[in-house]
GROMACS .gro file of C-alpha atoms in nm:
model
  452
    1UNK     CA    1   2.863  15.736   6.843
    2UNK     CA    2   2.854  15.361   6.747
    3UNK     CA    3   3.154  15.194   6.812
    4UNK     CA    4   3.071  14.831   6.729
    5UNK     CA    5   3.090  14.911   6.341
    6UNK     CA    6   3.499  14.839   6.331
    7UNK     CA    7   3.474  14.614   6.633
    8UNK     CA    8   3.667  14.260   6.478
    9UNK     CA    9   3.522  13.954   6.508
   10UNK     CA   10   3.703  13.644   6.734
   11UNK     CA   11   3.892  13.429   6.570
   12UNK     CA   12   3.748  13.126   6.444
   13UNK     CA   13   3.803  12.798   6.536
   14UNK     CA   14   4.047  12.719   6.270
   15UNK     CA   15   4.265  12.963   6.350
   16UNK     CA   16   4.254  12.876   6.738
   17UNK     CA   17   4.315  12.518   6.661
   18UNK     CA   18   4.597  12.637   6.455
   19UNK     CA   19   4.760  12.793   6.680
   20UNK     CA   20   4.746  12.535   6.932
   21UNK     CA   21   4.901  12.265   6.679
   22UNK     CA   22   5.199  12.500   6.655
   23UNK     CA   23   5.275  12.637   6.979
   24UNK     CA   24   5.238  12.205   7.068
   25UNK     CA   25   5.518  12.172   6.826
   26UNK     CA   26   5.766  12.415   7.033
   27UNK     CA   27   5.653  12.239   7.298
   28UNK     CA   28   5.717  11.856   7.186
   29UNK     CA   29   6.119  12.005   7.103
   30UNK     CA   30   6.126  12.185   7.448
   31UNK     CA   31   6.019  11.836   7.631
   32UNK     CA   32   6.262  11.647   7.390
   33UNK     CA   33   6.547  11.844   7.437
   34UNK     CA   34   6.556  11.812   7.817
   35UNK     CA   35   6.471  11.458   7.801
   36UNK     CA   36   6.729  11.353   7.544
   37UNK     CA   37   7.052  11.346   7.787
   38UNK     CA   38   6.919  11.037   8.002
   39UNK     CA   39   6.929  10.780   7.735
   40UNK     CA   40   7.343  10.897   7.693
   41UNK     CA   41   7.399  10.873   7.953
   42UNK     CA   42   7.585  10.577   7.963
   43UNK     CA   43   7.794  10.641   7.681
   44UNK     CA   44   7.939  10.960   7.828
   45UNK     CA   45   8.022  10.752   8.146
   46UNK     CA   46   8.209  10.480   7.935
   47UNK     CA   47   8.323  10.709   7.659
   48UNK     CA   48   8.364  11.027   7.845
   49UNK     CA   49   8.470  10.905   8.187
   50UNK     CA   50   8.174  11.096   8.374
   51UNK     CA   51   8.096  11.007   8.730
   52UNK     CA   52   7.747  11.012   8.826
   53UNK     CA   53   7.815  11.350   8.994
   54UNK     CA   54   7.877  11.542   8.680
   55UNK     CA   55   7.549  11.314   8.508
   56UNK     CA   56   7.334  11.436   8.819
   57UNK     CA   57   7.452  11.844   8.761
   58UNK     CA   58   7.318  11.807   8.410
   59UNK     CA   59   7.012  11.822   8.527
   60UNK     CA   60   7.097  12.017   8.806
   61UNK     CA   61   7.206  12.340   8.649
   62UNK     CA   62   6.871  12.345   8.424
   63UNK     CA   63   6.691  12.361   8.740
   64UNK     CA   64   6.949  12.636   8.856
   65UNK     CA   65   6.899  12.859   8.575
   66UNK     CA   66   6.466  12.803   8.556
   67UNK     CA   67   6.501  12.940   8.914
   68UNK     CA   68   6.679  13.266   8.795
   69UNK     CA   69   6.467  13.287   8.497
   70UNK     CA   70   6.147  13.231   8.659
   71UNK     CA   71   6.156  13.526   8.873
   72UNK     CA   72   6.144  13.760   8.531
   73UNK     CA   73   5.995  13.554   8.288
   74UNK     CA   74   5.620  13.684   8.326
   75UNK     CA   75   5.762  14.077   8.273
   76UNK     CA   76   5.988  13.968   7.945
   77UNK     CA   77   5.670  13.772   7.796
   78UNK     CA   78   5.406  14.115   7.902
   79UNK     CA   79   5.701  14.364   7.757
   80UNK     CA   80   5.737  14.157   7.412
   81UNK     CA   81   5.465  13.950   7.381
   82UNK     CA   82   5.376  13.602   7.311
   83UNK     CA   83   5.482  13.560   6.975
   84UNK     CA   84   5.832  13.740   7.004
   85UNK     CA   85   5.897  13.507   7.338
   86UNK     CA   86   5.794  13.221   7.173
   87UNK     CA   87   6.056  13.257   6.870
   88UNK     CA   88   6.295  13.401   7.091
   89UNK     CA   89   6.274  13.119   7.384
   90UNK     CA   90   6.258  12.892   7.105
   91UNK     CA   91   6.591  13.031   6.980
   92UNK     CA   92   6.768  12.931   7.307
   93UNK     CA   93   6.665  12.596   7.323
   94UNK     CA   94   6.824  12.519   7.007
   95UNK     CA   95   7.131  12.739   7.095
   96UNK     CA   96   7.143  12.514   7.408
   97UNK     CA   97   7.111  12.209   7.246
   98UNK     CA   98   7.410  12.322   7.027
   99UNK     CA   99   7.610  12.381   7.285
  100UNK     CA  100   7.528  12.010   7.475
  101UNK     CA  101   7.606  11.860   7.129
  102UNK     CA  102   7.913  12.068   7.056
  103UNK     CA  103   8.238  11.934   7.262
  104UNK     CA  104   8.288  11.619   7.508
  105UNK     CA  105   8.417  11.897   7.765
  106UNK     CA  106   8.192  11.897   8.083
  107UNK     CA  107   8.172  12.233   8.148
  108UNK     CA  108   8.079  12.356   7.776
  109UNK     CA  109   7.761  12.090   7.846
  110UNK     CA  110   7.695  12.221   8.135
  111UNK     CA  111   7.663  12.586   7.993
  112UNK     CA  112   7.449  12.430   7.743
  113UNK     CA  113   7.181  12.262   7.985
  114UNK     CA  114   7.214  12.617   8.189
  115UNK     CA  115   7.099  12.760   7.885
  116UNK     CA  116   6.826  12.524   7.802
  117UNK     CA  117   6.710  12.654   8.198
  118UNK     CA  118   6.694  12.998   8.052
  119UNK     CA  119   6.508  12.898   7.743
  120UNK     CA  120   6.287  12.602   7.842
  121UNK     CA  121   6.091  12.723   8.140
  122UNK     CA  122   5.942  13.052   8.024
  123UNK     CA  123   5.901  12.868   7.670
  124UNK     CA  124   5.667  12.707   7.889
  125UNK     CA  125   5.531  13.002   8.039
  126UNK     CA  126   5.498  13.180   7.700
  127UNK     CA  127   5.279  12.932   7.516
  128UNK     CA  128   5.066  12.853   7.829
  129UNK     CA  129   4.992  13.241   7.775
  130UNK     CA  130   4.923  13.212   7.396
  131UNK     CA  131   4.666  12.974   7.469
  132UNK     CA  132   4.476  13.187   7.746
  133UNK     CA  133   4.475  13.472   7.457
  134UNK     CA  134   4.354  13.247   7.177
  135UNK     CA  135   4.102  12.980   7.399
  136UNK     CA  136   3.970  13.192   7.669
  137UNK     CA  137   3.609  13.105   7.753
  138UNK     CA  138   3.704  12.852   7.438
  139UNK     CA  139   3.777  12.491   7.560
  140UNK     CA  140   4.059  12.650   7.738
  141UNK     CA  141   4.125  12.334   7.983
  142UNK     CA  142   4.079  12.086   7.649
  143UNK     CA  143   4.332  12.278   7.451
  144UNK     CA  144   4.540  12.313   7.804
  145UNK     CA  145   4.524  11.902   7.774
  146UNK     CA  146   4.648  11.851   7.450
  147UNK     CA  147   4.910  12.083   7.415
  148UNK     CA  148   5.004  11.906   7.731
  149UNK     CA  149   4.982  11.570   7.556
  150UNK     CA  150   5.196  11.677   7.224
  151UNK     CA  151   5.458  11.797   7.477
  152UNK     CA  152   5.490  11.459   7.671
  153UNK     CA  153   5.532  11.305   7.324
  154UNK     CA  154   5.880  11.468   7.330
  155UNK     CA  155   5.974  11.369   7.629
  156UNK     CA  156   5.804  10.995   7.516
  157UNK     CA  157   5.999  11.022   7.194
  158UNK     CA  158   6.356  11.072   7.368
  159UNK     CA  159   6.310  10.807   7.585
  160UNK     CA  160   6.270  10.548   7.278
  161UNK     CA  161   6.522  10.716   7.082
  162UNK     CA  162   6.760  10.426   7.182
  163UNK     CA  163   6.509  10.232   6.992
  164UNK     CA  164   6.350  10.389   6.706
  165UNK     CA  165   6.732  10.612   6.636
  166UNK     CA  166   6.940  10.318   6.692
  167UNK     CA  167   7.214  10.378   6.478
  168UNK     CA  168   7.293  10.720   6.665
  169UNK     CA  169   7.354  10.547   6.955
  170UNK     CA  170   7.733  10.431   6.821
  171UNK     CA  171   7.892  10.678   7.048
  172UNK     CA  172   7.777  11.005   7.321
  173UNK     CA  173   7.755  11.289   7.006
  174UNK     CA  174   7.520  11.180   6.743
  175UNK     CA  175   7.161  11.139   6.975
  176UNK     CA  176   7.255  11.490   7.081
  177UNK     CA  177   7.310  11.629   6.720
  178UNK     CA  178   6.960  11.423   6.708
  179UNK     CA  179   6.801  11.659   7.018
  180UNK     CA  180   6.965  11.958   6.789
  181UNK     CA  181   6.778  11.883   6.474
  182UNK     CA  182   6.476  11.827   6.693
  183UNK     CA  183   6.486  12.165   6.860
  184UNK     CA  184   6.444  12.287   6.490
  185UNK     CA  185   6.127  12.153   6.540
  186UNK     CA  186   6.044  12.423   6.796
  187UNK     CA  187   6.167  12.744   6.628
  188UNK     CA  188   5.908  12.604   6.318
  189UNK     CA  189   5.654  12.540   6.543
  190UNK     CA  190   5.706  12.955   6.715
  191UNK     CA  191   5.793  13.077   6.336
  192UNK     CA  192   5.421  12.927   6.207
  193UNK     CA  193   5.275  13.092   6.542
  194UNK     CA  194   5.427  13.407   6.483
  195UNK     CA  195   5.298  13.410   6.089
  196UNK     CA  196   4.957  13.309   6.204
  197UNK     CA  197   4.905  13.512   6.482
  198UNK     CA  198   5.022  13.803   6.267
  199UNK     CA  199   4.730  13.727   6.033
  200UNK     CA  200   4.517  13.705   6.289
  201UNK     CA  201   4.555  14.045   6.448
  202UNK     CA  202   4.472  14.207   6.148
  203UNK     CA  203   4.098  14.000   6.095
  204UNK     CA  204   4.019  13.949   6.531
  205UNK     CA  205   4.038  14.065   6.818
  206UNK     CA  206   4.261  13.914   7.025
  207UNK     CA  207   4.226  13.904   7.434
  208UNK     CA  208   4.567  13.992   7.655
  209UNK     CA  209   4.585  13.656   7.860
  210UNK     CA  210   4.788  13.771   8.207
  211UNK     CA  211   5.100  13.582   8.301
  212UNK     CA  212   5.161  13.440   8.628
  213UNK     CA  213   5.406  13.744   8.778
  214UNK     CA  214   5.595  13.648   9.103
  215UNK     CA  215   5.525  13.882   9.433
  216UNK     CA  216   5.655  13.903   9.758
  217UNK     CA  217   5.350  14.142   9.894
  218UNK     CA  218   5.120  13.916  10.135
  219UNK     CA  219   5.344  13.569  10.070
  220UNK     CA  220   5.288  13.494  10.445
  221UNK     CA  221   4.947  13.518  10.415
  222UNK     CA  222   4.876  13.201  10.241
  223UNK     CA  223   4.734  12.904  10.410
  224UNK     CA  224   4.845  12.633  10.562
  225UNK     CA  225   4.677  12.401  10.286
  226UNK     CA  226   4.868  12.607  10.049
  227UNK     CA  227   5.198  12.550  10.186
  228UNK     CA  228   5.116  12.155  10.233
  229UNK     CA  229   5.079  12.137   9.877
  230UNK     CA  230   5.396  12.369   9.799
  231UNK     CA  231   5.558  12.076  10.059
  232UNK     CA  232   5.430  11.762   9.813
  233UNK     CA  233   5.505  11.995   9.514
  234UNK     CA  234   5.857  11.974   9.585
  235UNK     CA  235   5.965  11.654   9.737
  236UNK     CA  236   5.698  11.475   9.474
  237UNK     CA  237   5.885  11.627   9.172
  238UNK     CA  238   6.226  11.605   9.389
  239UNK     CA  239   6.161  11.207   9.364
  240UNK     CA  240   6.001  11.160   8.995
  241UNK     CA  241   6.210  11.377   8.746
  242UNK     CA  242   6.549  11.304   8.925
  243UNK     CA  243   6.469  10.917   8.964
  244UNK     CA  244   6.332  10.982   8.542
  245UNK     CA  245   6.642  11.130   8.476
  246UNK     CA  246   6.850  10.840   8.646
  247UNK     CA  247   6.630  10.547   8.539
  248UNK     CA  248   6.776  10.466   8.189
  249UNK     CA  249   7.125  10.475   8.345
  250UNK     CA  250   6.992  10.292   8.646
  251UNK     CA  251   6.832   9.990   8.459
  252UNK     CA  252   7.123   9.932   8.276
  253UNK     CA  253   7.393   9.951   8.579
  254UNK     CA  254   7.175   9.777   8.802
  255UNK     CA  255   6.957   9.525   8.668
  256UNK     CA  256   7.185   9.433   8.333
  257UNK     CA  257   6.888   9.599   8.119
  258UNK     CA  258   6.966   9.696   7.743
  259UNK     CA  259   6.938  10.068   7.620
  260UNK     CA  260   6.646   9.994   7.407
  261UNK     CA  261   6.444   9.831   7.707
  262UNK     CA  262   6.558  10.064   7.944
  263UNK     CA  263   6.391  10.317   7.755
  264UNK     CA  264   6.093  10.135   7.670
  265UNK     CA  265   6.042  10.083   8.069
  266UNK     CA  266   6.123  10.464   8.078
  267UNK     CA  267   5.876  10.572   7.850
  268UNK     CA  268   5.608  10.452   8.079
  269UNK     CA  269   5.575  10.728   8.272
  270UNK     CA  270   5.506  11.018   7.977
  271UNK     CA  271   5.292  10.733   7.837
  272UNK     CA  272   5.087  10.707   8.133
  273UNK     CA  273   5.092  11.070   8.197
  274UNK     CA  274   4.946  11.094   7.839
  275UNK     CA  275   4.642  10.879   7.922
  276UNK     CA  276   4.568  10.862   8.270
  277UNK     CA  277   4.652  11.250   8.382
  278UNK     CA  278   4.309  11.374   8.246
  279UNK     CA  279   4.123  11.065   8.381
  280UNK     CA  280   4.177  11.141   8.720
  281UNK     CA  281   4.163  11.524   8.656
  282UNK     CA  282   3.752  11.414   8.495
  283UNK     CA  283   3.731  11.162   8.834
  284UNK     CA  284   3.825  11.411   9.098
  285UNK     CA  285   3.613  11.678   8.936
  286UNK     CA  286   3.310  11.413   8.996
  287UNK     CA  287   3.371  11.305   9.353
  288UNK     CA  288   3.656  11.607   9.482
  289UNK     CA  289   3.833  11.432   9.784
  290UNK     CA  290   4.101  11.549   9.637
  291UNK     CA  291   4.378  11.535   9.930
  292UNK     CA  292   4.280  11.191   9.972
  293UNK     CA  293   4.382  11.148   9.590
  294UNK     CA  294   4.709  11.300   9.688
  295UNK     CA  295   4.727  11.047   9.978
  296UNK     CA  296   4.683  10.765   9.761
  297UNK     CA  297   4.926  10.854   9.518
  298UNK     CA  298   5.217  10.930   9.771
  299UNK     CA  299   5.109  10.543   9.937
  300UNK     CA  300   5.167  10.423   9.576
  301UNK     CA  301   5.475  10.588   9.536
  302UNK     CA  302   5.623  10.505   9.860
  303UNK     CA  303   5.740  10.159   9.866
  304UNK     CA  304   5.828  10.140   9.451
  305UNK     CA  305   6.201  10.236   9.498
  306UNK     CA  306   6.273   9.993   9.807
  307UNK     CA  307   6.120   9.753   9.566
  308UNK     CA  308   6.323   9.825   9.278
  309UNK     CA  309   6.626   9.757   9.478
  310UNK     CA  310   6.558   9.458   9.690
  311UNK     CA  311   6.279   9.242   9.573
  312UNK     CA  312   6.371   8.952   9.271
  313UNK     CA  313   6.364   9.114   8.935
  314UNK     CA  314   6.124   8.824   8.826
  315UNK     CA  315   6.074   8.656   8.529
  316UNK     CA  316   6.138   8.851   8.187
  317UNK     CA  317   5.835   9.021   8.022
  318UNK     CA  318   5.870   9.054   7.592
  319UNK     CA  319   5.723   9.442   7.567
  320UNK     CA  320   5.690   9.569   7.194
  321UNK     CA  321   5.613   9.894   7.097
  322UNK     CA  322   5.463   9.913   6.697
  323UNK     CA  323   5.774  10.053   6.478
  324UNK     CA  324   6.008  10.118   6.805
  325UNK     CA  325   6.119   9.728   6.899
  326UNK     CA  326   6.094   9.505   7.134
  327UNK     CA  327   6.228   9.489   7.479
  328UNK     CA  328   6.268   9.198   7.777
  329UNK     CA  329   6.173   9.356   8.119
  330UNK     CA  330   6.169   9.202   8.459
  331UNK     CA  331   5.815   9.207   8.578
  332UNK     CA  332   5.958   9.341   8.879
  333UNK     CA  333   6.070   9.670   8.730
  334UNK     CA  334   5.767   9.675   8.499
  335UNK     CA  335   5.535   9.691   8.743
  336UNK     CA  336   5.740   9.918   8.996
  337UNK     CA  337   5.664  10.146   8.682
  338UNK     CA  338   5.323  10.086   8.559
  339UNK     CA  339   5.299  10.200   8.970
  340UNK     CA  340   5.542  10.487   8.899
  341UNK     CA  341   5.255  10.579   8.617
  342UNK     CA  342   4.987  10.583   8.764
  343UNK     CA  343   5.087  10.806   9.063
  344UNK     CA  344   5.276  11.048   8.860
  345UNK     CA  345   4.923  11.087   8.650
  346UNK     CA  346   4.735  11.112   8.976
  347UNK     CA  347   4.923  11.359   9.212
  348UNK     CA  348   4.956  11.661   8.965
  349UNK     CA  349   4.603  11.604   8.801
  350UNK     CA  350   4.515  11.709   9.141
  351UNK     CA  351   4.746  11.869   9.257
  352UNK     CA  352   4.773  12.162   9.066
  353UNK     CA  353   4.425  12.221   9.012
  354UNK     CA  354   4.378  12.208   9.419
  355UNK     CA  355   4.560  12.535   9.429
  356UNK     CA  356   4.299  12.757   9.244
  357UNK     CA  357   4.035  12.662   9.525
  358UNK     CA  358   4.257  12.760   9.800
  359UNK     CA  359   4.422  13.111   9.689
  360UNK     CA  360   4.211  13.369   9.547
  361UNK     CA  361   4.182  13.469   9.217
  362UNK     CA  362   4.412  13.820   9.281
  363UNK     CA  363   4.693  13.659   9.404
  364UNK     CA  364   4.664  13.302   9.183
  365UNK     CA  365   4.938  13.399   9.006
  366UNK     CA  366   5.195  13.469   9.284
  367UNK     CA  367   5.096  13.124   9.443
  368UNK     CA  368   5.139  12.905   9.113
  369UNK     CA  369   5.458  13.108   9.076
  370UNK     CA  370   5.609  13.038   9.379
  371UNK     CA  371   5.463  12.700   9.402
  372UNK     CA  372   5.719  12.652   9.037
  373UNK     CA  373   6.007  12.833   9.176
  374UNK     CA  374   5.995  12.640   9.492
  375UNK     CA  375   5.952  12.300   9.256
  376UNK     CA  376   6.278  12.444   9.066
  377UNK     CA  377   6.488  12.460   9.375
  378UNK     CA  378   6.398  12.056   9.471
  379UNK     CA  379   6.460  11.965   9.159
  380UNK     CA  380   6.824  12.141   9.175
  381UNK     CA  381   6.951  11.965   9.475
  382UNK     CA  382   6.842  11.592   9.385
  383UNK     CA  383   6.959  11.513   9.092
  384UNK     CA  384   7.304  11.606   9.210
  385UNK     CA  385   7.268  11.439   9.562
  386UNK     CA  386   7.194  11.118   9.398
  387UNK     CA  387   7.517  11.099   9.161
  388UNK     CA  388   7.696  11.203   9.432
  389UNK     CA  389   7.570  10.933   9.639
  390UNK     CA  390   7.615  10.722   9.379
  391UNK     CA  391   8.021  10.789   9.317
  392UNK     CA  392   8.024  10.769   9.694
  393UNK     CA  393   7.908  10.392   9.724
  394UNK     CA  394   8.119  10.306   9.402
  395UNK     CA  395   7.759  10.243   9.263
  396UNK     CA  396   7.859  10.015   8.950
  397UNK     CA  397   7.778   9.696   8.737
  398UNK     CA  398   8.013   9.540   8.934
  399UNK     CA  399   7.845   9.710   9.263
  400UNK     CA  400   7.482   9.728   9.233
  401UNK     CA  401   7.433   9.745   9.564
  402UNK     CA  402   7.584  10.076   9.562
  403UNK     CA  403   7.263  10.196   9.435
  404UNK     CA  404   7.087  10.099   9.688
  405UNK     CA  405   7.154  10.405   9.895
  406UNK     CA  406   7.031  10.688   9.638
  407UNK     CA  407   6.689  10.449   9.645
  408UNK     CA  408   6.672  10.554  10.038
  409UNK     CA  409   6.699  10.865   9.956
  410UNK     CA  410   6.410  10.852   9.653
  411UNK     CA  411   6.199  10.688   9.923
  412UNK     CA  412   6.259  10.896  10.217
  413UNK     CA  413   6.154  11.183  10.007
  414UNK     CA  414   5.793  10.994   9.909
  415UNK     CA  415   5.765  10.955  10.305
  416UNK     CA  416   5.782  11.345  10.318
  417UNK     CA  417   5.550  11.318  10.052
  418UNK     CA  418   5.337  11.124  10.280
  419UNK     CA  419   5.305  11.298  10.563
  420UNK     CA  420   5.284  11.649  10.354
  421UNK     CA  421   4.949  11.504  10.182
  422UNK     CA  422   4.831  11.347  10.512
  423UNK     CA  423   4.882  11.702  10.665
  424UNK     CA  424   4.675  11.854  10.382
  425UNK     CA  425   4.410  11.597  10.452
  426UNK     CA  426   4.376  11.637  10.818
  427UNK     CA  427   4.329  12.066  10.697
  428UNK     CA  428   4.095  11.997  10.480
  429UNK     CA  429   3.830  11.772  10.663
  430UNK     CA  430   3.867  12.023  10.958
  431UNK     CA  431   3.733  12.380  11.034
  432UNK     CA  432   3.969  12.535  10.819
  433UNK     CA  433   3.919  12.380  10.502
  434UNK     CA  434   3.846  12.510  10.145
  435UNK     CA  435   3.611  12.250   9.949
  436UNK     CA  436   3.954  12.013   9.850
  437UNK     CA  437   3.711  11.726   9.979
  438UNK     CA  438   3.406  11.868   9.919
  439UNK     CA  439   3.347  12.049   9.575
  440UNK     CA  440   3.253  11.872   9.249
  441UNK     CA  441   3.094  11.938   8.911
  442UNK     CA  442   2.778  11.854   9.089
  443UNK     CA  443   2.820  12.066   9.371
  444UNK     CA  444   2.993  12.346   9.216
  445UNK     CA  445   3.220  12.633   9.374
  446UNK     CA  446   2.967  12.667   9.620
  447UNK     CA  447   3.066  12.419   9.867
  448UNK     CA  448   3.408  12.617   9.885
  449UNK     CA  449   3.490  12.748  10.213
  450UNK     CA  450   3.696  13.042  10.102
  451UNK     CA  451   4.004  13.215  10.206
  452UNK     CA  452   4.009  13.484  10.463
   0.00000   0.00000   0.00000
């Protein structure tokens, strides 16, 4: 009997593109949300009276609850699928972003960024399945890119929100009642995917993408190259997204910045993330050595934050962003973070891609999963070690220097960094290596030396 009489058709490209502008827009409120405490940081110390202990757990105890959520997040989005998740993840973040908004008490905001853990990262996880389903075999890395690129937007957006929301920025309350209406933006975005999608299943047929499910079984089987990327995984994002977090604050306790160009100098790093992350991702896919990319970044990274805190500021640079404003920045700090940029686009163009040439296919989604969790855990501990090491040097306007010792930290971490990428290096131009130097777009999977 003929079966390919009712078989549906895929779905065109409208609908695929679609879907990918929607699923972007749940993104672009996820990124905003998270990002949107930094620049208000400030006012809740002056206002508020928080030290830079209780500013560092803000971060800390979204990192806290990605970890828990991580471990189930593939089996809720398989059980319910991606449009449900979507809505549903969606849901939290703005229920999270609530709660941050709702009362000056420390521990309510805290239950609201340990919320946003439990919403944000499989929110994440969801819509990079949604996009396997829809672009398989489709310009799957393309779409992968921009929906990448709308997402850093948010995170670009909050960090000139001191700018381009100005008048919110009268007391601690209002930019976060800002973050609220923005996470509106992301239930829209997963109520449009769920109506589209919807329509779609009824005209296409529509591929089950796998998520990335976390096992134990054969964990100690992975390679050493794995594990030295696992190693720069962590202490790379240990150093970026706390010091991100910080920076804002940092700028305008240390170096007598304004909120509006402490943002602008923020918003550097998205920016250049935006740009430059998919220039070196085309670059290293022409000419591999790609652990000697990841020793180039780490060298770049290395010195910045030793720089930030003892070299002259310089003289004052007039940056203007179109509609945003205008802000005066040391050439120092500007460009300790045009430096900042460009390794934070170079490491994780490569690095992430690196690990789908060492581990095989079977167990790729155990070693991106772990690779995350292990990510979550850095990112837990750091942001709280450096307010605490801030309170503990009296780190203030009046005390810059008490800064100085959460930079040592920052930089002792890039030196792990370092050595972690050197160590990957040294693997991969020996017997044991799996193509990381080697393979191109020229050469092809061929030249990969694969796992035993």
């Amino acid at each position: 009997m003929d079966t390919t009489i009712n078989q549906k058709p895929e779905p065109t490209p409208f609908y695929r593109w679609m879907v990918l502008i929607f699923v972007s827009l749940a993104m672009f409120g996820n990124y905003y949300i998270y990002d949107s405490i930094a620049p208000v940081f400030d006012l809740l110390s002056s206002q508020l009276n928080f030290s830079d202990q209780q500013l560092g757990l803000l971060y800390t105890v979204y990192s806290v609850a990605a970890i828990i959520v991580l471990l189930i997040g593939g089996f809720i989005i398989d059980k319910f699928g991606t449009k449900k998740s979507i809505l549903a993840f969606a849901l939290i973040c703005l229920i999270a972003a609530f709660i941050t908004a709702s009362s000056p008490d420390f521990y309510i905001m805290m239950i609201g960024r340990f919320v946003l853990g439990i919403g944000a990262e499989p929110l994440i996880v969801a819509v990079t399945t949604a996009l396997a389903k829809w672009f398989k075999g489709k310009l799957l890395s393309l779409a992968f890119g921009l929906n990448l690129t709308i997402a850093r937007l948010g995170s670009w957006s909050a960090d000139l929100s001191p700018g381009w929301a100005r008048p919110f920025y009268e007391n601690w309350q209002d930019p976060l009642w800002l973050a609220t209406s923005i996470a509106g933006v992301s239930v829209a975005g997963a109520l449009l995917y769920w109506g589209m999608e919807n329509s779609a299943e009824k005209k296409f047929s529509l591929e089950k993408a796998e998520t990335e499910k976390f096992e134990l079984k054969g964990l100690y089987s992975f390679s050493k190259s794995y594990w030295y990327i696992v190693a720069l995984c962590v202490v790379f994002y240990s150093t970026v997204f706390p010091f991100r977090a910080f920076a804002i604050y940092y700028f305008q306790q240390a170096h007598g910045l304004e909120r509006d160009a402490a943002g602008i100098l923020n918003s550097l790093l998205p920016l250049a993330a935006m740009i430059a992350t998919p220039l070196f991702g085309l670059w290293v896919d022409k000419v591999g050595r790609r652990s000697l990319f990841m020793i180039v970044g780490t060298l770049i990274l290395f010195p910045l934050f030793l720089v930030v805190t003892y070299l002259p500021p310089g003289p004052l640079i007039d940056v203007t962003i179109p509609l945003i404003g205008t802000g005066s920045i040391p050439l120092t700090l500007l460009i300790v973070m045009v430096l900042l940029g460009i390794s934070f686009s170079m490491i994780p163009a490569v690095m992430w891609p690196s690990v789908a040439y060492i581990v095989e296919q079977k167990r790729l989604g155990s070693g991106y999963s772990l690779m995350t969790l292990c990510q979550q855990v850095g990112m837990a501990a750091i942001p709280w070690l450096i307010g605490f090491t801030n309170d503990l040097f009296s780190a203030s306007p009046e005390n810059p220097e008490g800064y100085a010792p959460g930079m040592w930290i920052f930089t002792a971490l890039a030196s792990l960094g370092l050595f972690f990428s050197f160590m990957l290096w040294k693997t991969e131009t020996g017997p044991e290596a799996h193509g990381l130097e080697t393979i191109t777009t020229r050469t092809g999977i061929g030249a990969k030396k694969t796992e035993e």
